[in-house]
mmCIF file of N, CA and C in Angstrom:
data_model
loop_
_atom_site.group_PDB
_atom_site.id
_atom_site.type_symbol
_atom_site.label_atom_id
_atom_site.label_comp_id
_atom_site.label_asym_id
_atom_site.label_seq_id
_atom_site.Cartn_x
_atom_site.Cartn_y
_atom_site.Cartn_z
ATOM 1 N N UNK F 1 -5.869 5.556 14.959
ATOM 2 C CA UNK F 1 -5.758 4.992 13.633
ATOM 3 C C UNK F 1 -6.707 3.800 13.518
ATOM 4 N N UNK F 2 -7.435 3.856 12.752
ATOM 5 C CA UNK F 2 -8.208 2.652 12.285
ATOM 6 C C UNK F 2 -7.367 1.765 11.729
ATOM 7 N N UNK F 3 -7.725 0.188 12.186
ATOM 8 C CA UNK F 3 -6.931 -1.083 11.719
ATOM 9 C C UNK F 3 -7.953 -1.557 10.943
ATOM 10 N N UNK F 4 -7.053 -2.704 10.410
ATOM 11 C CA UNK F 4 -7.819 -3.260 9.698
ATOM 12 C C UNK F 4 -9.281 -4.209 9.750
ATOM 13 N N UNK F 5 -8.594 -4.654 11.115
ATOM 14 C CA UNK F 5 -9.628 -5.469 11.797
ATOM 15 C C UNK F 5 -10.890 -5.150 12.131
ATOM 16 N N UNK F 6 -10.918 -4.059 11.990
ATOM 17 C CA UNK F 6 -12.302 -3.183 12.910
ATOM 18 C C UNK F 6 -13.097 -2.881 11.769
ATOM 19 N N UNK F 7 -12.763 -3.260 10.002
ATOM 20 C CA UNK F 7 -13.238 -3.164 9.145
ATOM 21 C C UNK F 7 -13.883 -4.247 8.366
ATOM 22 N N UNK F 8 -15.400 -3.713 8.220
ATOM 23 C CA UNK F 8 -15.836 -4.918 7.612
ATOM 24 C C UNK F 8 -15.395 -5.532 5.772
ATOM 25 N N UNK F 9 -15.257 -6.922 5.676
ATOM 26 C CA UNK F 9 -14.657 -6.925 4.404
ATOM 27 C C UNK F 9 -15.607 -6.503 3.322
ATOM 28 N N UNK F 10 -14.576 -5.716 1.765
ATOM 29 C CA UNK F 10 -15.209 -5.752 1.126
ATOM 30 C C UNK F 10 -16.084 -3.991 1.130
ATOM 31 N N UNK F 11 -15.575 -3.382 2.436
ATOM 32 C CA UNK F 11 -16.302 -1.970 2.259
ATOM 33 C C UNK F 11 -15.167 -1.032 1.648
ATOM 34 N N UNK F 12 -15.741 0.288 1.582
ATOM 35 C CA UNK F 12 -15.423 1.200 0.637
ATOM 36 C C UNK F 12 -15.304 1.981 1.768
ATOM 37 N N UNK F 13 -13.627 2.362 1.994
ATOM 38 C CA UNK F 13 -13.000 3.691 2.464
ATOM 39 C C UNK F 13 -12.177 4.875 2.140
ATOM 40 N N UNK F 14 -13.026 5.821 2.584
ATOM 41 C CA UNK F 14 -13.109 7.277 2.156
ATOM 42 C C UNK F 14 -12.531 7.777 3.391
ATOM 43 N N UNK F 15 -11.075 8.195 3.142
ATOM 44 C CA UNK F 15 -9.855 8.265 4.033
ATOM 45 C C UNK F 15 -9.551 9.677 3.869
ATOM 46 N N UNK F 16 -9.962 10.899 4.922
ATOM 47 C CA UNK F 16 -9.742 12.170 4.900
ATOM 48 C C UNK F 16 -8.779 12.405 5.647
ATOM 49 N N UNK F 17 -8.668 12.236 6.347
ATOM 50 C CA UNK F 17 -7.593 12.432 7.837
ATOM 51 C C UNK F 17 -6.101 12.846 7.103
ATOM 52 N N UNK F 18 -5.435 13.349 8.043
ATOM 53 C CA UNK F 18 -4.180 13.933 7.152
ATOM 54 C C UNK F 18 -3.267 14.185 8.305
ATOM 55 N N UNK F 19 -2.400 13.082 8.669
ATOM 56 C CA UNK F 19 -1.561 13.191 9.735
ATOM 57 C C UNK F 19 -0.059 13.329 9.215
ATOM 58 N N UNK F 20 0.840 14.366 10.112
ATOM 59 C CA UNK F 20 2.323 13.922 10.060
ATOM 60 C C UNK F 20 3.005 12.701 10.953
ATOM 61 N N UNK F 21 4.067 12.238 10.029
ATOM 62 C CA UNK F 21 4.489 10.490 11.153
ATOM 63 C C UNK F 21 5.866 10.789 10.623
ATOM 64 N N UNK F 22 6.524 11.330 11.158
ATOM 65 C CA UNK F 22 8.132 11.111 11.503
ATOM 66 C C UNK F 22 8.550 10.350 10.474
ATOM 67 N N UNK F 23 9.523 10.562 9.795
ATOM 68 C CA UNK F 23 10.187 9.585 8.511
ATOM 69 C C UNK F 23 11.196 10.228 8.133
ATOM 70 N N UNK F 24 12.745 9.910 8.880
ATOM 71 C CA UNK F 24 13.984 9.554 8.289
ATOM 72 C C UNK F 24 14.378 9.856 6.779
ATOM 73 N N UNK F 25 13.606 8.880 6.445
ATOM 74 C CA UNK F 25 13.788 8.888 5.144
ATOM 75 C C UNK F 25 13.438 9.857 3.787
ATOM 76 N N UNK F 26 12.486 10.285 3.850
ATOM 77 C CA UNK F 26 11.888 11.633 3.710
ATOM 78 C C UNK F 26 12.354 12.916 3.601
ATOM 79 N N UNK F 27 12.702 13.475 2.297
ATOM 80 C CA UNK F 27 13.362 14.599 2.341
ATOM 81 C C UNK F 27 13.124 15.788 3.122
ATOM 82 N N UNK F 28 11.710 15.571 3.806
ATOM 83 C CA UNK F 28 11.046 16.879 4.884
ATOM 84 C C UNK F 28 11.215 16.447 6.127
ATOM 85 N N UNK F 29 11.786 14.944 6.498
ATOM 86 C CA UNK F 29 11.515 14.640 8.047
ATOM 87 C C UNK F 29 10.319 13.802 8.114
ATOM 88 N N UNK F 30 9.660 13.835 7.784
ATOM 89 C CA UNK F 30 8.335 13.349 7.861
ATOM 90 C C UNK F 30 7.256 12.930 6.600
ATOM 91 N N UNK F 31 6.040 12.186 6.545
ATOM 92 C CA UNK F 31 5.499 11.578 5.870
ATOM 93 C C UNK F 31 4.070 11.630 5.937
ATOM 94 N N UNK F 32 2.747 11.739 5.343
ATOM 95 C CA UNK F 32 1.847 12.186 5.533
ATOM 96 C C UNK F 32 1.181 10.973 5.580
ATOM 97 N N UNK F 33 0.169 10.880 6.450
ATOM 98 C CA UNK F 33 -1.000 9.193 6.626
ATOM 99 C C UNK F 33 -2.199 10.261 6.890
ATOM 100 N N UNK F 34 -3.098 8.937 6.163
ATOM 101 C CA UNK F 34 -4.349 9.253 7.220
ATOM 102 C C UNK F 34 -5.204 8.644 8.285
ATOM 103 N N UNK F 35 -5.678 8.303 8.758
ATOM 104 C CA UNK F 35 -6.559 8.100 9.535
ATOM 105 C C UNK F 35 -6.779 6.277 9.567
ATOM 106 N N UNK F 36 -6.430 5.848 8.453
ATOM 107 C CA UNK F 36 -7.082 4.676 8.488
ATOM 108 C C UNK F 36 -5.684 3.601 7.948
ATOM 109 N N UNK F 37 -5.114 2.646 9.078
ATOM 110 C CA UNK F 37 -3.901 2.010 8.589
ATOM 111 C C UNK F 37 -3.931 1.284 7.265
ATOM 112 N N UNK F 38 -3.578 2.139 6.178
ATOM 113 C CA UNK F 38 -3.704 1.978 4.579
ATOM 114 C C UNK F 38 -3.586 0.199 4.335
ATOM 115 N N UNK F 39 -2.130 -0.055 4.923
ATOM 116 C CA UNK F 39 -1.758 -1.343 4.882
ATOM 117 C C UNK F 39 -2.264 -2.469 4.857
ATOM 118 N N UNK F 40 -2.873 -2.488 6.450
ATOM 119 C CA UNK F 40 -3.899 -3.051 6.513
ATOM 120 C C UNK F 40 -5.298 -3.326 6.277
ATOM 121 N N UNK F 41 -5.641 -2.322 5.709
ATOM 122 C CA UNK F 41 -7.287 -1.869 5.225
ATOM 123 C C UNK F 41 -7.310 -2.192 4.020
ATOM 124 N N UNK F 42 -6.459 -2.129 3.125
ATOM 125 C CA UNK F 42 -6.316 -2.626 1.707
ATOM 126 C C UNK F 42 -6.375 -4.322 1.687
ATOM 127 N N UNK F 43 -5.908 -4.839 2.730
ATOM 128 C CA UNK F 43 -5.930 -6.472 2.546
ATOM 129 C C UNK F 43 -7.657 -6.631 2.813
ATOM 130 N N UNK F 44 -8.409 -5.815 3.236
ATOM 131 C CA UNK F 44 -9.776 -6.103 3.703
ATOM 132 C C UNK F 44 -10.842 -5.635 2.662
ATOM 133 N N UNK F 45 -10.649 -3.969 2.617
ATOM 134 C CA UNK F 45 -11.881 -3.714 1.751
ATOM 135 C C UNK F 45 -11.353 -3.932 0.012
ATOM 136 N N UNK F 46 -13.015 -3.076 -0.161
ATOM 137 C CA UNK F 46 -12.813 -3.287 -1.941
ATOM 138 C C UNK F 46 -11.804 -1.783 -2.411
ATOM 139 N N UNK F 47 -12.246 -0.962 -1.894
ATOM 140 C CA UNK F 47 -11.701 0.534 -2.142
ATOM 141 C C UNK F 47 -11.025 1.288 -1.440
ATOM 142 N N UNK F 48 -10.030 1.923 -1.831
ATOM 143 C CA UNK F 48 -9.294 2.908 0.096
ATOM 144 C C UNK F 48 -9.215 3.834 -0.878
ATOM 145 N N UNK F 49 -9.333 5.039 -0.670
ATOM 146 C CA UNK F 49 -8.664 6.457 -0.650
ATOM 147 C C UNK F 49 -7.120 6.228 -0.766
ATOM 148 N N UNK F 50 -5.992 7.077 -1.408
ATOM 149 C CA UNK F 50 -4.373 6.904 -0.753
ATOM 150 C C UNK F 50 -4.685 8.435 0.007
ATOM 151 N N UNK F 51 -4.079 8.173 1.136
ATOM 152 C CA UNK F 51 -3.334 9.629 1.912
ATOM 153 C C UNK F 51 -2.075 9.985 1.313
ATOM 154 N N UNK F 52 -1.580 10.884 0.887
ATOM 155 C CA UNK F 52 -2.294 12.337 0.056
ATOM 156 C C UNK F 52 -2.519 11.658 -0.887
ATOM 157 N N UNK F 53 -3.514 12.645 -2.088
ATOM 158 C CA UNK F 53 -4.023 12.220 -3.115
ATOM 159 C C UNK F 53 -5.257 12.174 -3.431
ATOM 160 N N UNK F 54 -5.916 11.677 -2.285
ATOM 161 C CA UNK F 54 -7.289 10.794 -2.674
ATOM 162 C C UNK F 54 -8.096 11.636 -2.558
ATOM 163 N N UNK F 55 -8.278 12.248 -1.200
ATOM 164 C CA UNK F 55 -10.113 13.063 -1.010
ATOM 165 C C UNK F 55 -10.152 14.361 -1.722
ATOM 166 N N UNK F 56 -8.331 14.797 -1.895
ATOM 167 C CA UNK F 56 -8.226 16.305 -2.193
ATOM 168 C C UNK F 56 -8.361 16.855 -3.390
ATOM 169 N N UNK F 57 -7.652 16.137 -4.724
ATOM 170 C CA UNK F 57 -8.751 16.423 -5.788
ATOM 171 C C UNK F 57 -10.488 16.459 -5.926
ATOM 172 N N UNK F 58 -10.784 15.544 -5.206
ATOM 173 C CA UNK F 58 -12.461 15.484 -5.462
ATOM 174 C C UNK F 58 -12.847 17.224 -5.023
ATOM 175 N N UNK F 59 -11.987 16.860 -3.550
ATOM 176 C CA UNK F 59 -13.233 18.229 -2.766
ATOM 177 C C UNK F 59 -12.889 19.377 -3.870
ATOM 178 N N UNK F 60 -11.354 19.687 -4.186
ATOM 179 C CA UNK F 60 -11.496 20.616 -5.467
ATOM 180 C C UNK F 60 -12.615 21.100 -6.434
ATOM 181 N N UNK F 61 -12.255 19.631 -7.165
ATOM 182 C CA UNK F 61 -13.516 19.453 -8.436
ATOM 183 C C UNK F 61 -14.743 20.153 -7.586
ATOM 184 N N UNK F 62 -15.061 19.504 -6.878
ATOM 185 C CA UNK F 62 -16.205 20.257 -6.458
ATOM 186 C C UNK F 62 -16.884 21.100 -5.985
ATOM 187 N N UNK F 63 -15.666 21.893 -5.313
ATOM 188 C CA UNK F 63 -15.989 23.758 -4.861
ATOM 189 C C UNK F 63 -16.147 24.024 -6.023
ATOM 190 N N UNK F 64 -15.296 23.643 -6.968
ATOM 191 C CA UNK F 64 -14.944 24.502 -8.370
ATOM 192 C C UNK F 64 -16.736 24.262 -9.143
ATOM 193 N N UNK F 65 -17.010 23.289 -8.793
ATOM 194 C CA UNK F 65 -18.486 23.297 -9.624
ATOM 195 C C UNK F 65 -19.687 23.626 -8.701
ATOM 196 N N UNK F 66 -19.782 23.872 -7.875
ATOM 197 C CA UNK F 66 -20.537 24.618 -6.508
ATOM 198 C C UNK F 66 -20.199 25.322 -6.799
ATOM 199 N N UNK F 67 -19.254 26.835 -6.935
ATOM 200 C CA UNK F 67 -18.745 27.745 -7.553
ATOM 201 C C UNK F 67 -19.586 28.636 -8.342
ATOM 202 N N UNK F 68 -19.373 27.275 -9.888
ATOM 203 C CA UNK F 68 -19.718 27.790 -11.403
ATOM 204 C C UNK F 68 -21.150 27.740 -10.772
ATOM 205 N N UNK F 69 -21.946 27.243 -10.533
ATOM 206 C CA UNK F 69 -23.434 26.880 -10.178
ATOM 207 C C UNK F 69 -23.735 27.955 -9.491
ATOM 208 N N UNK F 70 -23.277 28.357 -8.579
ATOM 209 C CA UNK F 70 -23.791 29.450 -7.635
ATOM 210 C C UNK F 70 -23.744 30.384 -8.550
ATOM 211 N N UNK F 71 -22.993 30.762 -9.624
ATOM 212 C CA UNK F 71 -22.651 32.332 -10.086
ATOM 213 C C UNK F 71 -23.952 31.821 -11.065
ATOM 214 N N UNK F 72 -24.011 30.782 -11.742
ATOM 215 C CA UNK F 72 -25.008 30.900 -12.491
ATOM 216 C C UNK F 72 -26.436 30.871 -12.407
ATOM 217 N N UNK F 73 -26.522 30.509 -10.624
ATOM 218 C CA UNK F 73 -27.984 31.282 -10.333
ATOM 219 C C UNK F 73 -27.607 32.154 -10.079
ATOM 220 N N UNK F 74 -27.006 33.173 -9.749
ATOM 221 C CA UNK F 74 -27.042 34.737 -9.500
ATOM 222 C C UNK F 74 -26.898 35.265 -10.397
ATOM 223 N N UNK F 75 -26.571 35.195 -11.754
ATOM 224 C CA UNK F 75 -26.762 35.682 -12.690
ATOM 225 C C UNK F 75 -27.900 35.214 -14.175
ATOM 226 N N UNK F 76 -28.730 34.206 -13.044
ATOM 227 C CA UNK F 76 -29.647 34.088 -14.752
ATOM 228 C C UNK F 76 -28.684 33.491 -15.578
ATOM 229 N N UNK F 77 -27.993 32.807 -15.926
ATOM 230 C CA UNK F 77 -27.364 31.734 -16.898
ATOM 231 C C UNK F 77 -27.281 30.123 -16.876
ATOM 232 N N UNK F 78 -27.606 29.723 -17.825
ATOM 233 C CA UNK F 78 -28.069 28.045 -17.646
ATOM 234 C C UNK F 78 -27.183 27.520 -18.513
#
């Protein structure tokens, strides 16, 4: 897990990682993090990703338009 400390202030993190962490509380048992201790990384940089949420709409959006693009060079349409 990345801390906070190891981050320079003021940068922009782009948080993919997608871990399970045990949680009680949690109607499944468990709780999803990623990669980078949110908590702490938020007191430092300008931007964080949230684990879930953050990277997984984008990459969507963007197969989905890599997608439309590809069909429309293979078919001659602009």
């Amino acid at each position: 897990m990345v801390r906070g400390s190891w981050i320079k202030p003021g940068a922009v993190i782009i948080d993919a990682g997608i871990n399970h962490v045990e949680d009680t509380n949690a109607p499944c048992g468990y709780r999803l993090v990623g990669d980078v201790c949110y908590e702490q990384a938020c007191k430092v940089t300008s931007a964080i990703t949230p684990v879930p949420g953050g990277v997984g709409p984008m990459t969507i959006a963007m197969l989905l338009s890599n997608t439309l693009a590809s069909a429309k060079r293979t078919h001659n349409f602009e």
